[in-house]
């Protein structure tokens, strides 16, 4: 449809049912206004007389499996109702133009899809990398123009970059490949773009949760063929709110910290002739801790301990959710957070020990929620966000105390979104 028709339908009720699948009922009208704003941006940038389609990819929340995916571990994650949205239309110029709200336009010529060192760390590298990933796998690519906007907080631990990558893959999937490419493969292409083009050695969890949607348990023993189990759990029935607290930290200068977690885990694995910890026998590791300490260092040993324990916790949490035992689930959330703090050591950076907003937020959560809720570091850590499961009768108190310290808009109460990357309308 053309943008004029799109805006007219959004003004009415034609798309209310489609939007209601992934947004809160009370947010439908504001989402319609948001979609109209993006359509108008497309018109201003590329012209009004264009055929367009609308796409969405969600952010994600990591429920358990902190820093395990990059060593082929197991994770529990879920997509959330904050998302990146695009209005996009094909062009015949063999050029991709993506204008994200608040940022400069990215322009990528598809005749050259090699890695561009000057684009490292920039969104243009993700556009180029996703297109290259599609081409490498034998899929169709072609030019398109897109206007996008995202309410997935940058540096929030909700994976704004993965949402953007999956959004790009979803657009190419539907504009040029008839929607035939699986959510799993789109996630793998997105990870390829972030690893090889953007220059961040991330695992696959973020992209997979954003692409697949809902509560998902993902086993990365073979990353080329991850085993995905969607859990049939109704979070709305548990009497708790899922809160993400933005402590105000920023992930921009932490790439080396994230890389060190992965490289130290892999350095332990290498002592046993393996590439990743998943392939190391836990008993062999425990019998040889003294040797590994001497060669890889104590922090690497502690991070390996976290990996082995966290893998087991994911399986236990999935069982607890499937059994409807939310108290057992919360106890495991707290265990996971403690392990990340003490063993994985990704709550603050040693380079700036006087700056510990995540630590402060976790301490406040313990004071407010002990014996009632659960809390843990969220996502990559070192800065950014924490996750809390808050009983509904404590939600107002929790928000008031948290916002008094971290700011009026620091506490986000989220829904779990059932769909991943989609063509919306």
mmCIF file of C-alpha atoms in Angstrom:
data_model
loop_
_atom_site.group_PDB
_atom_site.id
_atom_site.type_symbol
_atom_site.label_atom_id
_atom_site.label_comp_id
_atom_site.label_asym_id
_atom_site.label_seq_id
_atom_site.Cartn_x
_atom_site.Cartn_y
_atom_site.Cartn_z
ATOM 1 C CA UNK A 1 0.000 0.000 0.000
ATOM 2 C CA UNK A 2 1.052 3.626 -0.353
ATOM 3 C CA UNK A 3 1.832 5.800 2.635
ATOM 4 C CA UNK A 4 -1.382 7.824 2.220
ATOM 5 C CA UNK A 5 -3.449 4.639 2.439
ATOM 6 C CA UNK A 6 -1.363 3.371 5.348
ATOM 7 C CA UNK A 7 -1.982 6.520 7.356
ATOM 8 C CA UNK A 8 -5.702 6.431 6.620
ATOM 9 C CA UNK A 9 -5.995 2.835 7.800
ATOM 10 C CA UNK A 10 -4.017 3.593 10.945
ATOM 11 C CA UNK A 11 -6.335 6.494 11.715
ATOM 12 C CA UNK A 12 -9.214 4.030 11.737
ATOM 13 C CA UNK A 13 -9.458 0.609 13.337
ATOM 14 C CA UNK A 14 -8.228 -1.537 10.427
ATOM 15 C CA UNK A 15 -4.975 -2.514 12.118
ATOM 16 C CA UNK A 16 -6.011 -2.488 15.769
ATOM 17 C CA UNK A 17 -6.089 -6.283 16.001
ATOM 18 C CA UNK A 18 -2.605 -6.621 14.495
ATOM 19 C CA UNK A 19 -1.190 -4.045 16.887
ATOM 20 C CA UNK A 20 -2.959 -5.558 19.903
ATOM 21 C CA UNK A 21 -0.934 -8.770 19.517
ATOM 22 C CA UNK A 22 2.261 -7.044 20.562
ATOM 23 C CA UNK A 23 1.370 -3.878 22.458
ATOM 24 C CA UNK A 24 -0.562 -3.155 25.634
ATOM 25 C CA UNK A 25 -4.222 -2.335 24.995
ATOM 26 C CA UNK A 26 -3.760 1.098 26.526
ATOM 27 C CA UNK A 27 -0.868 1.797 24.135
ATOM 28 C CA UNK A 28 -2.649 1.084 20.838
ATOM 29 C CA UNK A 29 -3.540 4.706 20.094
ATOM 30 C CA UNK A 30 -0.040 5.972 20.885
ATOM 31 C CA UNK A 31 1.451 3.216 18.700
ATOM 32 C CA UNK A 32 -0.831 4.192 15.820
ATOM 33 C CA UNK A 33 0.370 7.781 16.156
ATOM 34 C CA UNK A 34 3.956 6.511 16.198
ATOM 35 C CA UNK A 35 3.446 4.481 13.016
ATOM 36 C CA UNK A 36 1.848 7.489 11.316
ATOM 37 C CA UNK A 37 4.830 9.631 12.330
ATOM 38 C CA UNK A 38 7.244 7.130 10.777
ATOM 39 C CA UNK A 39 5.153 7.002 7.577
ATOM 40 C CA UNK A 40 5.280 10.793 7.368
ATOM 41 C CA UNK A 41 9.040 10.682 7.838
ATOM 42 C CA UNK A 42 9.246 8.216 4.944
ATOM 43 C CA UNK A 43 7.227 10.615 2.760
ATOM 44 C CA UNK A 44 9.490 13.547 3.603
ATOM 45 C CA UNK A 45 12.625 11.548 2.878
ATOM 46 C CA UNK A 46 11.640 9.509 -0.165
ATOM 47 C CA UNK A 47 8.343 10.842 -1.543
ATOM 48 C CA UNK A 48 4.675 10.117 -0.941
ATOM 49 C CA UNK A 49 3.885 8.119 -4.078
ATOM 50 C CA UNK A 50 5.661 4.927 -2.963
ATOM 51 C CA UNK A 51 4.526 1.403 -2.176
ATOM 52 C CA UNK A 52 5.557 0.545 1.365
ATOM 53 C CA UNK A 53 5.324 -2.174 3.989
ATOM 54 C CA UNK A 54 5.602 -1.943 7.766
ATOM 55 C CA UNK A 55 7.954 -4.007 9.923
ATOM 56 C CA UNK A 56 8.702 -4.463 13.605
ATOM 57 C CA UNK A 57 11.371 -6.222 15.676
ATOM 58 C CA UNK A 58 11.274 -6.309 19.487
ATOM 59 C CA UNK A 59 13.855 -5.792 22.138
ATOM 60 C CA UNK A 60 14.509 -8.679 24.453
ATOM 61 C CA UNK A 61 14.964 -9.393 28.110
ATOM 62 C CA UNK A 62 17.439 -12.013 29.262
ATOM 63 C CA UNK A 63 15.782 -14.116 31.948
ATOM 64 C CA UNK A 64 18.691 -16.472 32.684
ATOM 65 C CA UNK A 65 21.903 -17.552 30.999
ATOM 66 C CA UNK A 66 24.017 -14.458 31.573
ATOM 67 C CA UNK A 67 27.047 -14.532 29.260
ATOM 68 C CA UNK A 68 26.693 -18.192 28.302
ATOM 69 C CA UNK A 69 25.604 -18.071 24.664
ATOM 70 C CA UNK A 70 29.006 -17.124 23.256
ATOM 71 C CA UNK A 71 30.440 -20.329 24.748
ATOM 72 C CA UNK A 72 27.603 -22.435 23.299
ATOM 73 C CA UNK A 73 25.566 -22.475 26.506
ATOM 74 C CA UNK A 74 21.851 -22.446 27.275
ATOM 75 C CA UNK A 75 19.761 -19.306 27.794
ATOM 76 C CA UNK A 76 16.242 -18.317 28.746
ATOM 77 C CA UNK A 77 15.037 -15.088 27.161
ATOM 78 C CA UNK A 78 11.864 -13.313 26.089
ATOM 79 C CA UNK A 79 10.890 -10.601 23.642
ATOM 80 C CA UNK A 80 9.325 -7.447 25.075
ATOM 81 C CA UNK A 81 6.831 -4.846 23.921
ATOM 82 C CA UNK A 82 9.475 -2.193 23.173
ATOM 83 C CA UNK A 83 10.455 -2.431 19.519
ATOM 84 C CA UNK A 84 12.097 -0.981 16.429
ATOM 85 C CA UNK A 85 9.635 -0.165 13.623
ATOM 86 C CA UNK A 86 10.230 0.596 9.951
ATOM 87 C CA UNK A 87 8.214 1.840 7.000
ATOM 88 C CA UNK A 88 10.105 0.631 3.934
ATOM 89 C CA UNK A 89 9.780 0.368 0.169
ATOM 90 C CA UNK A 90 11.860 -1.224 -2.574
ATOM 91 C CA UNK A 91 13.921 0.863 -4.998
ATOM 92 C CA UNK A 92 15.664 -0.103 -8.250
ATOM 93 C CA UNK A 93 18.960 1.653 -7.493
ATOM 94 C CA UNK A 94 20.823 -1.222 -5.770
ATOM 95 C CA UNK A 95 21.242 1.100 -2.794
ATOM 96 C CA UNK A 96 19.900 0.748 0.745
ATOM 97 C CA UNK A 97 18.997 3.924 2.610
ATOM 98 C CA UNK A 98 17.985 3.715 6.250
ATOM 99 C CA UNK A 99 17.100 6.842 8.203
ATOM 100 C CA UNK A 100 16.633 6.111 11.885
ATOM 101 C CA UNK A 101 14.868 8.735 13.961
ATOM 102 C CA UNK A 102 17.455 10.920 15.689
ATOM 103 C CA UNK A 103 20.383 9.686 13.563
ATOM 104 C CA UNK A 104 21.994 10.450 10.220
ATOM 105 C CA UNK A 105 20.920 8.426 7.206
ATOM 106 C CA UNK A 106 22.900 5.277 6.436
ATOM 107 C CA UNK A 107 23.525 4.726 2.728
ATOM 108 C CA UNK A 108 24.964 1.426 1.523
ATOM 109 C CA UNK A 109 25.813 0.589 -2.098
ATOM 110 C CA UNK A 110 25.091 -3.110 -2.566
ATOM 111 C CA UNK A 111 27.762 -3.432 -5.242
ATOM 112 C CA UNK A 112 30.390 -3.437 -2.479
ATOM 113 C CA UNK A 113 29.542 -5.556 0.565
ATOM 114 C CA UNK A 114 33.045 -5.931 1.938
ATOM 115 C CA UNK A 115 33.886 -5.013 5.515
ATOM 116 C CA UNK A 116 34.578 -1.284 5.794
ATOM 117 C CA UNK A 117 36.979 -0.511 8.671
ATOM 118 C CA UNK A 118 35.738 3.095 8.798
ATOM 119 C CA UNK A 119 32.207 1.802 9.559
ATOM 120 C CA UNK A 120 33.215 -0.275 12.593
ATOM 121 C CA UNK A 121 30.933 0.493 15.515
ATOM 122 C CA UNK A 122 28.454 2.387 13.322
ATOM 123 C CA UNK A 123 24.961 1.425 12.204
ATOM 124 C CA UNK A 124 25.971 1.522 8.533
ATOM 125 C CA UNK A 125 28.148 -1.530 9.207
ATOM 126 C CA UNK A 126 25.070 -3.448 10.373
ATOM 127 C CA UNK A 127 23.159 -2.534 7.205
ATOM 128 C CA UNK A 128 26.067 -3.678 5.053
ATOM 129 C CA UNK A 129 26.664 -6.780 7.163
ATOM 130 C CA UNK A 130 23.050 -7.986 7.095
ATOM 131 C CA UNK A 131 22.922 -7.517 3.317
ATOM 132 C CA UNK A 132 26.207 -9.422 2.977
ATOM 133 C CA UNK A 133 24.885 -12.190 5.209
ATOM 134 C CA UNK A 134 21.824 -12.648 2.991
ATOM 135 C CA UNK A 135 23.945 -12.718 -0.150
ATOM 136 C CA UNK A 136 26.460 -15.167 1.361
ATOM 137 C CA UNK A 137 23.620 -17.609 2.054
ATOM 138 C CA UNK A 138 22.284 -17.380 -1.494
ATOM 139 C CA UNK A 139 19.258 -15.203 -0.735
ATOM 140 C CA UNK A 140 18.018 -12.275 -2.789
ATOM 141 C CA UNK A 141 18.961 -8.734 -1.874
ATOM 142 C CA UNK A 142 18.089 -5.418 -3.456
ATOM 143 C CA UNK A 143 17.770 -1.734 -2.825
ATOM 144 C CA UNK A 144 15.220 -0.289 -0.443
ATOM 145 C CA UNK A 145 14.483 2.912 1.424
ATOM 146 C CA UNK A 146 13.404 2.872 5.058
ATOM 147 C CA UNK A 147 12.401 5.248 7.829
ATOM 148 C CA UNK A 148 12.758 3.715 11.276
ATOM 149 C CA UNK A 149 12.195 4.569 14.918
ATOM 150 C CA UNK A 150 12.986 2.597 18.042
ATOM 151 C CA UNK A 151 11.807 2.788 21.637
ATOM 152 C CA UNK A 152 14.247 0.026 22.656
ATOM 153 C CA UNK A 153 16.562 1.994 24.917
ATOM 154 C CA UNK A 154 20.131 2.221 23.667
ATOM 155 C CA UNK A 155 22.495 0.719 26.232
ATOM 156 C CA UNK A 156 19.540 -0.684 28.155
ATOM 157 C CA UNK A 157 20.349 -4.364 28.038
ATOM 158 C CA UNK A 158 17.189 -4.787 25.945
ATOM 159 C CA UNK A 159 19.322 -5.209 22.820
ATOM 160 C CA UNK A 160 18.573 -2.186 20.697
ATOM 161 C CA UNK A 161 21.304 -3.227 18.244
ATOM 162 C CA UNK A 162 19.900 -6.750 17.869
ATOM 163 C CA UNK A 163 16.393 -5.330 17.341
ATOM 164 C CA UNK A 164 17.791 -3.101 14.572
ATOM 165 C CA UNK A 165 19.666 -5.991 12.953
ATOM 166 C CA UNK A 166 16.604 -8.248 13.063
ATOM 167 C CA UNK A 167 14.501 -5.399 11.671
ATOM 168 C CA UNK A 168 16.885 -5.120 8.704
ATOM 169 C CA UNK A 169 16.760 -8.878 8.152
ATOM 170 C CA UNK A 170 12.971 -8.914 8.386
ATOM 171 C CA UNK A 171 12.736 -6.186 5.759
ATOM 172 C CA UNK A 172 14.994 -8.054 3.327
ATOM 173 C CA UNK A 173 13.145 -11.279 4.045
ATOM 174 C CA UNK A 174 9.763 -9.865 3.052
ATOM 175 C CA UNK A 175 10.782 -7.306 0.419
ATOM 176 C CA UNK A 176 12.970 -9.701 -1.591
ATOM 177 C CA UNK A 177 12.494 -13.268 -0.344
ATOM 178 C CA UNK A 178 8.754 -13.694 0.123
ATOM 179 C CA UNK A 179 9.106 -14.106 3.883
ATOM 180 C CA UNK A 180 10.509 -17.636 3.454
ATOM 181 C CA UNK A 181 13.601 -17.242 5.644
ATOM 182 C CA UNK A 182 13.233 -18.585 9.183
ATOM 183 C CA UNK A 183 13.534 -16.463 12.314
ATOM 184 C CA UNK A 184 16.505 -18.601 13.354
ATOM 185 C CA UNK A 185 18.434 -17.867 10.184
ATOM 186 C CA UNK A 186 17.658 -14.158 10.357
ATOM 187 C CA UNK A 187 19.111 -14.160 13.884
ATOM 188 C CA UNK A 188 22.263 -15.910 12.654
ATOM 189 C CA UNK A 189 22.690 -13.340 9.871
ATOM 190 C CA UNK A 190 22.206 -10.543 12.406
ATOM 191 C CA UNK A 191 24.915 -11.998 14.642
ATOM 192 C CA UNK A 192 27.245 -12.303 11.649
ATOM 193 C CA UNK A 193 26.735 -8.599 10.909
ATOM 194 C CA UNK A 194 27.495 -7.576 14.486
ATOM 195 C CA UNK A 195 30.538 -9.838 14.796
ATOM 196 C CA UNK A 196 32.180 -9.319 11.427
ATOM 197 C CA UNK A 197 31.070 -5.832 10.366
ATOM 198 C CA UNK A 198 30.236 -3.887 13.536
ATOM 199 C CA UNK A 199 33.149 -5.490 15.386
ATOM 200 C CA UNK A 200 31.431 -6.686 18.570
ATOM 201 C CA UNK A 201 32.058 -10.358 19.454
ATOM 202 C CA UNK A 202 28.542 -10.983 20.773
ATOM 203 C CA UNK A 203 26.858 -14.350 21.140
ATOM 204 C CA UNK A 204 23.582 -15.282 19.464
ATOM 205 C CA UNK A 205 21.086 -14.932 22.309
ATOM 206 C CA UNK A 206 20.097 -11.301 21.695
ATOM 207 C CA UNK A 207 19.354 -11.768 18.021
ATOM 208 C CA UNK A 208 17.569 -15.070 18.559
ATOM 209 C CA UNK A 209 15.228 -13.732 21.246
ATOM 210 C CA UNK A 210 14.427 -10.655 19.148
ATOM 211 C CA UNK A 211 13.806 -12.719 16.033
ATOM 212 C CA UNK A 212 11.823 -15.657 17.460
ATOM 213 C CA UNK A 213 9.649 -13.918 20.080
ATOM 214 C CA UNK A 214 7.889 -14.992 23.293
ATOM 215 C CA UNK A 215 9.588 -16.915 26.126
ATOM 216 C CA UNK A 216 12.300 -19.055 24.569
ATOM 217 C CA UNK A 217 14.836 -21.507 25.934
ATOM 218 C CA UNK A 218 17.721 -21.700 23.476
ATOM 219 C CA UNK A 219 20.472 -24.316 23.501
ATOM 220 C CA UNK A 220 23.515 -23.173 21.544
ATOM 221 C CA UNK A 221 25.526 -26.413 21.775
ATOM 222 C CA UNK A 222 25.613 -26.289 17.966
ATOM 223 C CA UNK A 223 25.172 -22.588 17.093
ATOM 224 C CA UNK A 224 24.547 -23.481 13.461
ATOM 225 C CA UNK A 225 21.465 -25.444 14.541
ATOM 226 C CA UNK A 226 20.326 -24.006 17.892
ATOM 227 C CA UNK A 227 17.607 -25.940 19.699
ATOM 228 C CA UNK A 228 14.717 -23.600 20.486
ATOM 229 C CA UNK A 229 11.893 -24.360 22.875
ATOM 230 C CA UNK A 230 9.131 -21.811 23.277
ATOM 231 C CA UNK A 231 7.669 -21.991 26.770
ATOM 232 C CA UNK A 232 3.936 -21.933 27.243
ATOM 233 C CA UNK A 233 3.944 -19.625 30.248
ATOM 234 C CA UNK A 234 1.453 -16.852 30.925
ATOM 235 C CA UNK A 235 3.449 -14.216 32.749
ATOM 236 C CA UNK A 236 0.318 -12.167 33.386
ATOM 237 C CA UNK A 237 -0.951 -14.872 35.752
ATOM 238 C CA UNK A 238 1.932 -14.766 38.251
ATOM 239 C CA UNK A 239 0.995 -11.591 40.116
ATOM 240 C CA UNK A 240 4.300 -9.850 39.410
ATOM 241 C CA UNK A 241 5.525 -7.050 37.186
ATOM 242 C CA UNK A 242 8.665 -7.354 35.063
ATOM 243 C CA UNK A 243 10.647 -4.176 35.680
ATOM 244 C CA UNK A 244 13.744 -3.071 33.825
ATOM 245 C CA UNK A 245 15.615 -0.319 35.644
ATOM 246 C CA UNK A 246 17.844 1.958 33.561
ATOM 247 C CA UNK A 247 20.617 3.013 35.927
ATOM 248 C CA UNK A 248 21.949 5.599 33.485
ATOM 249 C CA UNK A 249 25.128 3.775 32.533
ATOM 250 C CA UNK A 250 26.283 3.483 28.937
ATOM 251 C CA UNK A 251 27.642 0.465 27.026
ATOM 252 C CA UNK A 252 29.487 2.531 24.429
ATOM 253 C CA UNK A 253 32.996 2.082 25.881
ATOM 254 C CA UNK A 254 32.598 -1.442 27.205
ATOM 255 C CA UNK A 255 33.319 -3.586 24.143
ATOM 256 C CA UNK A 256 36.650 -4.702 25.623
ATOM 257 C CA UNK A 257 34.956 -5.712 28.889
ATOM 258 C CA UNK A 258 32.429 -7.892 27.040
ATOM 259 C CA UNK A 259 35.153 -9.381 24.879
ATOM 260 C CA UNK A 260 37.158 -10.286 27.976
ATOM 261 C CA UNK A 261 34.312 -12.371 29.416
ATOM 262 C CA UNK A 262 34.191 -14.461 26.264
ATOM 263 C CA UNK A 263 37.949 -14.688 25.774
ATOM 264 C CA UNK A 264 38.590 -15.696 29.393
ATOM 265 C CA UNK A 265 35.988 -18.457 29.237
ATOM 266 C CA UNK A 266 37.547 -19.638 25.980
ATOM 267 C CA UNK A 267 41.033 -19.483 27.525
ATOM 268 C CA UNK A 268 39.856 -22.018 30.136
ATOM 269 C CA UNK A 269 38.369 -24.214 27.414
ATOM 270 C CA UNK A 270 41.668 -24.140 25.521
ATOM 271 C CA UNK A 271 43.439 -25.759 28.484
ATOM 272 C CA UNK A 272 41.340 -28.847 27.755
ATOM 273 C CA UNK A 273 41.873 -28.730 24.008
ATOM 274 C CA UNK A 274 38.414 -27.252 23.368
ATOM 275 C CA UNK A 275 37.274 -24.042 21.701
ATOM 276 C CA UNK A 276 34.366 -23.298 24.069
ATOM 277 C CA UNK A 277 33.389 -24.217 27.623
ATOM 278 C CA UNK A 278 30.325 -26.188 26.535
ATOM 279 C CA UNK A 279 32.663 -28.861 25.200
ATOM 280 C CA UNK A 280 34.610 -29.129 28.465
ATOM 281 C CA UNK A 281 33.649 -31.837 30.946
ATOM 282 C CA UNK A 282 32.763 -30.150 34.223
ATOM 283 C CA UNK A 283 34.406 -32.833 36.335
ATOM 284 C CA UNK A 284 37.655 -32.460 34.379
ATOM 285 C CA UNK A 285 37.538 -28.722 34.981
ATOM 286 C CA UNK A 286 36.941 -29.118 38.724
ATOM 287 C CA UNK A 287 39.777 -31.625 39.050
ATOM 288 C CA UNK A 288 42.189 -29.219 37.342
ATOM 289 C CA UNK A 289 41.259 -25.841 38.821
ATOM 290 C CA UNK A 290 44.724 -25.346 40.335
ATOM 291 C CA UNK A 291 46.367 -25.864 36.929
ATOM 292 C CA UNK A 292 43.909 -23.586 35.156
ATOM 293 C CA UNK A 293 44.428 -20.870 37.785
ATOM 294 C CA UNK A 294 48.137 -20.830 37.068
ATOM 295 C CA UNK A 295 47.733 -20.477 33.322
ATOM 296 C CA UNK A 296 44.420 -18.602 32.780
ATOM 297 C CA UNK A 297 44.090 -16.667 36.034
ATOM 298 C CA UNK A 298 41.544 -16.628 38.828
ATOM 299 C CA UNK A 299 38.945 -14.478 37.102
ATOM 300 C CA UNK A 300 38.835 -16.865 34.163
ATOM 301 C CA UNK A 301 38.294 -19.764 36.606
ATOM 302 C CA UNK A 302 35.448 -17.901 38.320
ATOM 303 C CA UNK A 303 33.825 -17.073 34.992
ATOM 304 C CA UNK A 304 34.019 -20.735 34.004
ATOM 305 C CA UNK A 305 32.314 -21.675 37.288
ATOM 306 C CA UNK A 306 29.571 -19.182 36.471
ATOM 307 C CA UNK A 307 29.130 -20.722 33.025
ATOM 308 C CA UNK A 308 28.661 -24.276 34.289
ATOM 309 C CA UNK A 309 26.258 -23.274 37.072
ATOM 310 C CA UNK A 310 24.266 -20.883 34.886
ATOM 311 C CA UNK A 311 23.641 -23.573 32.285
ATOM 312 C CA UNK A 312 22.076 -25.771 34.951
ATOM 313 C CA UNK A 313 19.988 -22.866 36.283
ATOM 314 C CA UNK A 314 18.413 -22.247 32.889
ATOM 315 C CA UNK A 315 17.094 -25.808 32.754
ATOM 316 C CA UNK A 316 15.771 -25.526 36.308
ATOM 317 C CA UNK A 317 14.025 -22.232 35.537
ATOM 318 C CA UNK A 318 12.342 -23.677 32.462
ATOM 319 C CA UNK A 319 11.025 -26.563 34.576
ATOM 320 C CA UNK A 320 9.811 -24.140 37.253
ATOM 321 C CA UNK A 321 7.928 -22.025 34.701
ATOM 322 C CA UNK A 322 6.407 -25.052 32.996
ATOM 323 C CA UNK A 323 5.246 -26.278 36.421
ATOM 324 C CA UNK A 324 3.876 -22.878 37.388
ATOM 325 C CA UNK A 325 6.233 -22.700 40.382
ATOM 326 C CA UNK A 326 7.015 -18.993 40.352
ATOM 327 C CA UNK A 327 8.636 -19.022 43.804
ATOM 328 C CA UNK A 328 11.222 -21.550 42.601
ATOM 329 C CA UNK A 329 11.718 -19.450 39.483
ATOM 330 C CA UNK A 330 12.382 -16.302 41.566
ATOM 331 C CA UNK A 331 14.898 -18.104 43.771
ATOM 332 C CA UNK A 332 16.819 -19.094 40.646
ATOM 333 C CA UNK A 333 16.704 -15.510 39.343
ATOM 334 C CA UNK A 334 18.399 -14.356 42.545
ATOM 335 C CA UNK A 335 20.975 -17.158 42.263
ATOM 336 C CA UNK A 336 21.732 -16.107 38.693
ATOM 337 C CA UNK A 337 22.251 -12.502 39.728
ATOM 338 C CA UNK A 338 24.551 -13.452 42.584
ATOM 339 C CA UNK A 339 26.633 -15.611 40.256
ATOM 340 C CA UNK A 340 26.964 -12.783 37.726
ATOM 341 C CA UNK A 341 28.063 -10.440 40.520
ATOM 342 C CA UNK A 342 30.548 -12.713 42.311
ATOM 343 C CA UNK A 343 31.844 -15.060 39.634
ATOM 344 C CA UNK A 344 31.238 -13.548 36.205
ATOM 345 C CA UNK A 345 32.020 -10.105 37.640
ATOM 346 C CA UNK A 346 30.077 -8.051 35.115
ATOM 347 C CA UNK A 347 28.203 -5.707 37.442
ATOM 348 C CA UNK A 348 30.778 -2.896 37.256
ATOM 349 C CA UNK A 349 34.055 -2.289 35.486
ATOM 350 C CA UNK A 350 37.320 -2.408 37.389
ATOM 351 C CA UNK A 351 38.466 0.530 35.262
ATOM 352 C CA UNK A 352 36.026 2.817 37.128
ATOM 353 C CA UNK A 353 35.346 1.335 40.583
ATOM 354 C CA UNK A 354 33.863 4.568 41.933
ATOM 355 C CA UNK A 355 31.053 4.375 39.363
ATOM 356 C CA UNK A 356 28.707 1.515 40.252
ATOM 357 C CA UNK A 357 25.093 2.412 39.373
ATOM 358 C CA UNK A 358 24.138 -1.210 38.712
ATOM 359 C CA UNK A 359 25.492 -2.231 42.127
ATOM 360 C CA UNK A 360 23.456 0.504 43.813
ATOM 361 C CA UNK A 361 20.287 -0.580 41.996
ATOM 362 C CA UNK A 362 20.787 -4.219 42.996
ATOM 363 C CA UNK A 363 21.348 -3.253 46.615
ATOM 364 C CA UNK A 364 18.118 -1.235 46.602
ATOM 365 C CA UNK A 365 16.233 -4.147 45.059
ATOM 366 C CA UNK A 366 17.433 -6.454 47.805
ATOM 367 C CA UNK A 367 16.251 -4.012 50.472
ATOM 368 C CA UNK A 368 12.801 -3.616 48.883
ATOM 369 C CA UNK A 369 12.155 -7.108 47.514
ATOM 370 C CA UNK A 370 13.926 -9.573 49.794
ATOM 371 C CA UNK A 371 11.622 -12.496 50.582
ATOM 372 C CA UNK A 372 9.064 -11.265 48.050
ATOM 373 C CA UNK A 373 10.527 -10.612 44.590
ATOM 374 C CA UNK A 374 13.696 -11.246 42.595
ATOM 375 C CA UNK A 375 16.458 -9.181 40.996
ATOM 376 C CA UNK A 376 19.590 -9.572 38.872
ATOM 377 C CA UNK A 377 21.940 -7.751 36.517
ATOM 378 C CA UNK A 378 20.440 -7.621 33.049
ATOM 379 C CA UNK A 379 22.116 -8.216 29.704
ATOM 380 C CA UNK A 380 25.810 -7.656 29.151
ATOM 381 C CA UNK A 381 26.276 -5.848 32.439
ATOM 382 C CA UNK A 382 29.022 -3.446 33.580
ATOM 383 C CA UNK A 383 26.522 -0.596 33.062
ATOM 384 C CA UNK A 384 22.964 -0.102 31.910
ATOM 385 C CA UNK A 385 20.118 -2.052 33.452
ATOM 386 C CA UNK A 386 18.933 -4.483 36.067
ATOM 387 C CA UNK A 387 15.892 -6.751 35.959
ATOM 388 C CA UNK A 388 13.405 -7.161 38.796
ATOM 389 C CA UNK A 389 10.306 -9.281 39.297
ATOM 390 C CA UNK A 390 8.128 -7.170 41.583
ATOM 391 C CA UNK A 391 4.912 -8.283 43.328
ATOM 392 C CA UNK A 392 2.058 -6.077 42.161
ATOM 393 C CA UNK A 393 1.337 -4.844 45.693
ATOM 394 C CA UNK A 394 4.924 -3.530 45.915
ATOM 395 C CA UNK A 395 5.099 -2.008 42.437
ATOM 396 C CA UNK A 396 4.237 1.569 43.394
ATOM 397 C CA UNK A 397 6.698 1.569 46.293
ATOM 398 C CA UNK A 398 9.383 -0.004 44.113
ATOM 399 C CA UNK A 399 8.969 2.549 41.315
ATOM 400 C CA UNK A 400 8.886 5.483 43.741
ATOM 401 C CA UNK A 401 12.116 4.484 45.491
ATOM 402 C CA UNK A 402 13.955 3.524 42.311
ATOM 403 C CA UNK A 403 12.943 6.660 40.393
ATOM 404 C CA UNK A 404 13.975 8.862 43.326
ATOM 405 C CA UNK A 405 17.544 7.643 42.804
ATOM 406 C CA UNK A 406 17.811 6.985 39.054
ATOM 407 C CA UNK A 407 15.338 9.449 37.597
ATOM 408 C CA UNK A 408 11.649 9.794 36.872
ATOM 409 C CA UNK A 409 11.687 7.569 33.778
ATOM 410 C CA UNK A 410 14.211 4.979 34.948
ATOM 411 C CA UNK A 411 11.781 2.132 35.716
ATOM 412 C CA UNK A 412 10.060 0.387 32.802
ATOM 413 C CA UNK A 413 7.199 -2.012 33.416
ATOM 414 C CA UNK A 414 7.145 -4.358 30.427
ATOM 415 C CA UNK A 415 4.992 -6.975 28.726
ATOM 416 C CA UNK A 416 6.279 -10.157 27.122
ATOM 417 C CA UNK A 417 5.633 -9.917 23.384
ATOM 418 C CA UNK A 418 4.535 -13.146 21.654
ATOM 419 C CA UNK A 419 5.972 -12.332 18.198
ATOM 420 C CA UNK A 420 9.519 -11.652 17.049
ATOM 421 C CA UNK A 421 10.549 -9.893 13.835
ATOM 422 C CA UNK A 422 7.427 -9.469 11.690
ATOM 423 C CA UNK A 423 5.796 -7.695 8.798
ATOM 424 C CA UNK A 424 3.158 -5.899 10.840
ATOM 425 C CA UNK A 425 0.424 -4.906 8.423
#
